[in-house]
CSV table of C-alpha atoms in Angstrom, one decimal:
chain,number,residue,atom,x,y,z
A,1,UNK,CA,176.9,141.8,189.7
A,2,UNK,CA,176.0,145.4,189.1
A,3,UNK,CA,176.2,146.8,185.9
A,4,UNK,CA,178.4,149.4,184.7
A,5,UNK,CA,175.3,151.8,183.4
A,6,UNK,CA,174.2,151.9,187.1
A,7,UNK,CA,176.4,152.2,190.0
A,8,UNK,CA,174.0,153.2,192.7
A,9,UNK,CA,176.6,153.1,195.5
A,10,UNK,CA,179.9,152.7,194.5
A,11,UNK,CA,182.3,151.0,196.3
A,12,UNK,CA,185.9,151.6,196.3
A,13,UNK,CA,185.9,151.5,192.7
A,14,UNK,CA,184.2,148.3,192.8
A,15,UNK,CA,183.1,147.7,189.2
A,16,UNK,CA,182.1,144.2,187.6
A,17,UNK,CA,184.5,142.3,185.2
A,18,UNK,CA,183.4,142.5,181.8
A,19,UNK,CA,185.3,140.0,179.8
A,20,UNK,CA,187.8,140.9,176.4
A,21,UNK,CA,188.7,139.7,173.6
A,22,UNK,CA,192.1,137.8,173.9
A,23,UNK,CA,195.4,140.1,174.4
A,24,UNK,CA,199.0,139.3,173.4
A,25,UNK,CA,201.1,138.3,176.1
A,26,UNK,CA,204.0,140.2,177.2
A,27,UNK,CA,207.3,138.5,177.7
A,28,UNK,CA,206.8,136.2,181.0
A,29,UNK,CA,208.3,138.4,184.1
A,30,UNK,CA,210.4,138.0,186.6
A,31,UNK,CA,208.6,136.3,189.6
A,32,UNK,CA,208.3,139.2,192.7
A,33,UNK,CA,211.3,140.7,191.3
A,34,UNK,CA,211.3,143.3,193.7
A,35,UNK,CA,210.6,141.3,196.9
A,36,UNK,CA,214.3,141.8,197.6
A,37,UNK,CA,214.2,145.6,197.6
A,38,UNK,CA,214.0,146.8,201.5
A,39,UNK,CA,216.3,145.8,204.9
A,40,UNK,CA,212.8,145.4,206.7
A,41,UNK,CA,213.5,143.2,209.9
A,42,UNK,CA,210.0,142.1,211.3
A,43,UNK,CA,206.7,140.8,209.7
A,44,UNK,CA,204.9,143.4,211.9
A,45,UNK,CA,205.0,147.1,211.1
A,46,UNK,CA,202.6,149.2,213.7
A,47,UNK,CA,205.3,152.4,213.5
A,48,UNK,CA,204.4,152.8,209.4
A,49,UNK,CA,203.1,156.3,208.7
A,50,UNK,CA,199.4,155.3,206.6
A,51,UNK,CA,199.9,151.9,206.3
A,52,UNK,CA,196.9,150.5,204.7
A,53,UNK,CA,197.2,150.4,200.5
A,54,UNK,CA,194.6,150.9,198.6
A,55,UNK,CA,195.2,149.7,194.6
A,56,UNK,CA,192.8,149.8,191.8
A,57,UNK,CA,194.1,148.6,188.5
A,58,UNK,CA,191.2,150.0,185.7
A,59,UNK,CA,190.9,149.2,181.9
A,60,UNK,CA,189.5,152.4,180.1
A,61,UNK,CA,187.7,152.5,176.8
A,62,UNK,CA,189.6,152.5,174.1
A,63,UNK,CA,187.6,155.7,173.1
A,64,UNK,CA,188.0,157.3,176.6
A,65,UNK,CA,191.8,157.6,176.0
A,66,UNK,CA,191.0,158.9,172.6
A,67,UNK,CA,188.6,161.4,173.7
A,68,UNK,CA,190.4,163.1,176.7
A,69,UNK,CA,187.6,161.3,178.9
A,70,UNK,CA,190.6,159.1,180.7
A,71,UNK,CA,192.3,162.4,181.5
A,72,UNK,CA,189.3,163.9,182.8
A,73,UNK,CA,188.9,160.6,184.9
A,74,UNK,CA,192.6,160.6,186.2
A,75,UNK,CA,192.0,164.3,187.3
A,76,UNK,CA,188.7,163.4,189.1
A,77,UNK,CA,190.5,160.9,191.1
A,78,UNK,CA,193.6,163.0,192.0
A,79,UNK,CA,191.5,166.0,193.3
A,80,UNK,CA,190.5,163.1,195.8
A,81,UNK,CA,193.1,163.6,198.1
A,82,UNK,CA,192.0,167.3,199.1
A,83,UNK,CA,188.1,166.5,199.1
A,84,UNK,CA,188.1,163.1,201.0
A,85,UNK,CA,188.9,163.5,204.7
A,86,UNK,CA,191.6,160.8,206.2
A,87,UNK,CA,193.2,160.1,202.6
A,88,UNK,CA,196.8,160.3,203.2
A,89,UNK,CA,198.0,160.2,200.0
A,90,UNK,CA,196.5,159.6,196.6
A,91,UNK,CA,198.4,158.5,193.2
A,92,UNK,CA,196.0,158.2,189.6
A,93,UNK,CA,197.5,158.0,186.1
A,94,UNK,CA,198.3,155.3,183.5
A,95,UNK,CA,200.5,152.3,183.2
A,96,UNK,CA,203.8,152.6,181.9
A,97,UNK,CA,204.1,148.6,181.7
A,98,UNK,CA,203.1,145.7,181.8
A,99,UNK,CA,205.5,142.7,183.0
A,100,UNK,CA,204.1,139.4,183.2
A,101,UNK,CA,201.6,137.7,181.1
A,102,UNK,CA,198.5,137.9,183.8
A,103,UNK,CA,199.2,141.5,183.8
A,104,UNK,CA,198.6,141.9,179.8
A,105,UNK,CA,195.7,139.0,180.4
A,106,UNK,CA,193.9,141.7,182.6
A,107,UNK,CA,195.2,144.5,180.7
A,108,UNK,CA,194.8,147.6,182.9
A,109,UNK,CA,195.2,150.5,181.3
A,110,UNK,CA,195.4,153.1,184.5
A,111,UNK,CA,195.6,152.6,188.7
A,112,UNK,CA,194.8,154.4,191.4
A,113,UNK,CA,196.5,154.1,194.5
A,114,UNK,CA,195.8,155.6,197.9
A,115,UNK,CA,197.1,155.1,201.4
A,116,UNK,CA,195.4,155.5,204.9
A,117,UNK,CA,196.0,155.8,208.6
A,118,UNK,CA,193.6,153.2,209.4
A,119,UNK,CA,191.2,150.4,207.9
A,120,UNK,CA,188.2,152.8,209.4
A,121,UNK,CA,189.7,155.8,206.9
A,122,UNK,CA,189.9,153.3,203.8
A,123,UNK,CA,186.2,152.1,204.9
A,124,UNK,CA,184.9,156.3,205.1
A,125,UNK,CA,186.5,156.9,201.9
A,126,UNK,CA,184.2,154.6,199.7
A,127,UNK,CA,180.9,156.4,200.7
A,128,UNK,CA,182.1,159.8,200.4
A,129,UNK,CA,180.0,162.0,198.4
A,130,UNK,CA,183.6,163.4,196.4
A,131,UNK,CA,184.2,159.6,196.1
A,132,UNK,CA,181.0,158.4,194.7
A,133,UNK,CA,180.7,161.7,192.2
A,134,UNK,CA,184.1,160.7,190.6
A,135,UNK,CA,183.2,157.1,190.4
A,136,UNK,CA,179.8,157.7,188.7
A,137,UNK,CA,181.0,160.8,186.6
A,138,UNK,CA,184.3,159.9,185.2
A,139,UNK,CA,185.1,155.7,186.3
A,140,UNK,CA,182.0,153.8,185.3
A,141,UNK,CA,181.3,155.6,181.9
A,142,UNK,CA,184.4,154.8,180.7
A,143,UNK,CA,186.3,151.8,182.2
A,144,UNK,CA,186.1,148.3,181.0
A,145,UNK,CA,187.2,146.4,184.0
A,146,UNK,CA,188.3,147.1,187.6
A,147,UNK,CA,190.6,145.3,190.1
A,148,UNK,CA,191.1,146.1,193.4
A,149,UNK,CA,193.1,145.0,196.5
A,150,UNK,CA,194.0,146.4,200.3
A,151,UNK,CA,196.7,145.4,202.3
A,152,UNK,CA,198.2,146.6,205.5
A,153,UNK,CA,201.6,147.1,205.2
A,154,UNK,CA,203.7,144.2,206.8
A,155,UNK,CA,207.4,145.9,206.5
A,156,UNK,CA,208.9,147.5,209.2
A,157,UNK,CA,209.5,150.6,207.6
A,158,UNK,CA,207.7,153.3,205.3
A,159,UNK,CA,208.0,153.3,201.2
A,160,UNK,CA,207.3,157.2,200.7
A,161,UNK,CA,206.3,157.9,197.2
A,162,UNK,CA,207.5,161.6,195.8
A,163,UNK,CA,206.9,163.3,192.7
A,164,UNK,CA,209.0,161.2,189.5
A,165,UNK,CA,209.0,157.9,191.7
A,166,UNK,CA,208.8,154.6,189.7
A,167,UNK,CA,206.8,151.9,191.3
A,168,UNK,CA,206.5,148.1,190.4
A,169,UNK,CA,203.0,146.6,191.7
A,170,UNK,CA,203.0,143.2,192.1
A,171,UNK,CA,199.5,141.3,192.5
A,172,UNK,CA,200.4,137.4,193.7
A,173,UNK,CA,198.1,134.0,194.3
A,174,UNK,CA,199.4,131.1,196.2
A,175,UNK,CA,199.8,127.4,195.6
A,176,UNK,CA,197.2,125.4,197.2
A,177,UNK,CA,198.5,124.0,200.5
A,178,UNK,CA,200.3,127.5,201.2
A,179,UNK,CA,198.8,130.5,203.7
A,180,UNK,CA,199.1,133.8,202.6
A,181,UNK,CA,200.9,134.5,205.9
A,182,UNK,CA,203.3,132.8,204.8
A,183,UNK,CA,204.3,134.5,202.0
A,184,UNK,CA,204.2,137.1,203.8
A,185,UNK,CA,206.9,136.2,206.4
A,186,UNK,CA,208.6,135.0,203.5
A,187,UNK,CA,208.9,138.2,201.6
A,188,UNK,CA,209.7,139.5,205.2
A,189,UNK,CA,212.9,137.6,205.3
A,190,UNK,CA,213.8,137.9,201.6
A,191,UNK,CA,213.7,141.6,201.8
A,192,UNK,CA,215.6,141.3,205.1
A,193,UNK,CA,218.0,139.4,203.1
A,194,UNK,CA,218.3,142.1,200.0
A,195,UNK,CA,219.3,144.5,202.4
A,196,UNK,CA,218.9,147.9,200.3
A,197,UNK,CA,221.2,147.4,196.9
A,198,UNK,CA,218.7,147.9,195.4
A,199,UNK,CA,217.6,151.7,196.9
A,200,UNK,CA,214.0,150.7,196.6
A,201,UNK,CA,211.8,150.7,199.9
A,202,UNK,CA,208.6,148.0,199.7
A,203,UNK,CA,205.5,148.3,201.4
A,204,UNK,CA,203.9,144.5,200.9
A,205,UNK,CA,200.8,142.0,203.2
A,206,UNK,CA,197.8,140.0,202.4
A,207,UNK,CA,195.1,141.3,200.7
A,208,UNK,CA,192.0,141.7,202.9
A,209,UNK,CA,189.3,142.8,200.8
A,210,UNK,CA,189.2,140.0,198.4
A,211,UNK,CA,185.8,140.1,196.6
A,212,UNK,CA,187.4,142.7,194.4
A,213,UNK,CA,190.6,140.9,193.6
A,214,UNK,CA,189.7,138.6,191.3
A,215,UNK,CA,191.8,135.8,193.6
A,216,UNK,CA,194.9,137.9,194.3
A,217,UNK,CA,195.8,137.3,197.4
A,218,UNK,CA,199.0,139.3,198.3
A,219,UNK,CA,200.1,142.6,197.1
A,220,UNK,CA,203.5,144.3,197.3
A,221,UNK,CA,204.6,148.1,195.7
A,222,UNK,CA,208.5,149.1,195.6
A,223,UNK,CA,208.9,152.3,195.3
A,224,UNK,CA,212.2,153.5,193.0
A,225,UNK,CA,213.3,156.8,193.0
A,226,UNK,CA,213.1,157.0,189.1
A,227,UNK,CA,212.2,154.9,186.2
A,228,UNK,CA,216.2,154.1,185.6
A,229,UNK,CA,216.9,153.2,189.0
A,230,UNK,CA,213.9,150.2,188.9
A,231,UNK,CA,215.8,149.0,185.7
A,232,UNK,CA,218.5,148.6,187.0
A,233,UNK,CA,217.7,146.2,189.3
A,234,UNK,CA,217.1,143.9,186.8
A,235,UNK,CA,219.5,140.5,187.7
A,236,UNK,CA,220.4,142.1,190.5
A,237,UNK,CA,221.9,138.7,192.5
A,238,UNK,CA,220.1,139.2,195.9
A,239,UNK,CA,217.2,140.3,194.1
A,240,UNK,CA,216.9,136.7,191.8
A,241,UNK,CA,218.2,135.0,194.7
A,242,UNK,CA,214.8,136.5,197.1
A,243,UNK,CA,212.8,135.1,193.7
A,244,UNK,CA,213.9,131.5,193.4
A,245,UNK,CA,213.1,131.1,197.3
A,246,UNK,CA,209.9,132.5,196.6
A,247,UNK,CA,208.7,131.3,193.8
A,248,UNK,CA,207.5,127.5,194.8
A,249,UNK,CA,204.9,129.1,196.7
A,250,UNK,CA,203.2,130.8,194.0
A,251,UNK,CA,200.3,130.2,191.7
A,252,UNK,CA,200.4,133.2,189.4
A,253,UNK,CA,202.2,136.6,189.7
A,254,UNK,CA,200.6,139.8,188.0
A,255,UNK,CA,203.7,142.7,188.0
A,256,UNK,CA,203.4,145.7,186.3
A,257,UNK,CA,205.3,149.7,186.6
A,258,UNK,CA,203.8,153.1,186.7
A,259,UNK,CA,205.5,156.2,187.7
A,260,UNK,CA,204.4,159.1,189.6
A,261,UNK,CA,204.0,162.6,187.6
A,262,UNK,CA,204.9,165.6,189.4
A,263,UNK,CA,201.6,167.5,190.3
């Protein structure tokens, strides 16, 4: 385990888990409530533009926030996405919410999410000189905790993310007995189910770098095109209905919302 005083080479915002004190839980959320949000047809998806998600979920000081030194941090990691080559899009900033009890368990605080052409761009990114800089200036002086997961995207279509977007992440272990492929084909055919009521467009497929996960298995963004428009798909029927068929194959769910800020 390294230590948070000394990152000699980070990787992909790979820091240690330091342990909290206990947090209140949130109301329990809806299971993969937005599994239901695309028309996607096939499992497969080799026509998606940058494919490959990159998510880190981070839990700043309290005294970073208070400082300005979380700002700073956010802007570090932002300014990625002109100094790291093969980055094809890069989102940093805080949480608006937390929706199920894991996610107030782990209690992130800001993410970062990026998206990539190809698993060799993802891999190039983590050595970077810009990368390491902002990891060792800004990220390990002043975060808690990290969390991290990839996943190639396993929906047959693109979930582009503009400027005021809403997005619900949703972080997801499986029942013993069940393959993560599975799930995957599942939320293949629930979204193919939803159809689009709900306007949202998913990008969603097993997690494969899972030293860094802390057991999440499966990861799965919808992409709204404003804070209202996710809400609104609360009890959407399709959208409980993609749920309940999911749900028995599911260990724990972690689901939380940030939005995207204009630049």
């Amino acid at each position: 385990m390294i230590c948070l005083r000394a990152i000699p080479s980070p990787r992909l915002l790979h820091l240690p888990h330091i342990a909290s004190s206990p947090l209140r839980r949130l109301r329990p959320s809806a299971v993969l409530r937005a599994a239901a949000m695309s028309s996607s047809p096939s499992v497969a998806a080799p026509t998606v533009a940058a494919p490959v998600e990159h998510i880190v979920l981070i839990k700043v000081r309290p005294e970073a926030a208070a400082s300005g030194a979380a700002a700073a941090m956010v802007s570090a990691l932002q300014a990625l996405s002109t100094l790291v080559p093969g980055v094809s899009y890069i989102h940093a900033g805080p949480v608006l919410r937390l929706r199920s009890p894991a996610a107030e368990a782990l209690g992130p605080t800001h993410l970062l999410h990026s998206r990539y052409a190809t698993k060799a761009d993802l891999a190039a990114y983590a050595p970077h000189p810009a990368h390491v800089a902002a990891v060792q200036a800004h990220v390990a002086p002043n975060a808690l905790d990290a969390t991290a997961v990839d996943w190639v995207n396993a929906a047959g279509a693109p979930s582009p993310v503009a400027p005021g977007a809403a997005v619900r992440l949703t972080l997801a272990k499986v029942k013993e007995g069940v393959e993560v492929g599975q799930l995957v084909e599942k939320v293949a055919a629930a979204t193919k189910d939803a159809g689009e009521a709900s306007g949202a467009k998913v990008s969603f497929g097993e997690n494969f770098s899972p030293a860094r996960a802390k057991g999440y298995q499966f990861g799965m963004v919808a992409v709204f095109g404003s804070v209202e428009e996710l809400d609104a798909v609360e009890g959407d029927g399709k959208v409980e209905e993609a749920k309940a068929a999911l749900r028995p194959m599911l260990d724990e769910v972690m689901v939380l919302d940030f939005v995207v800020d204009a630049p």
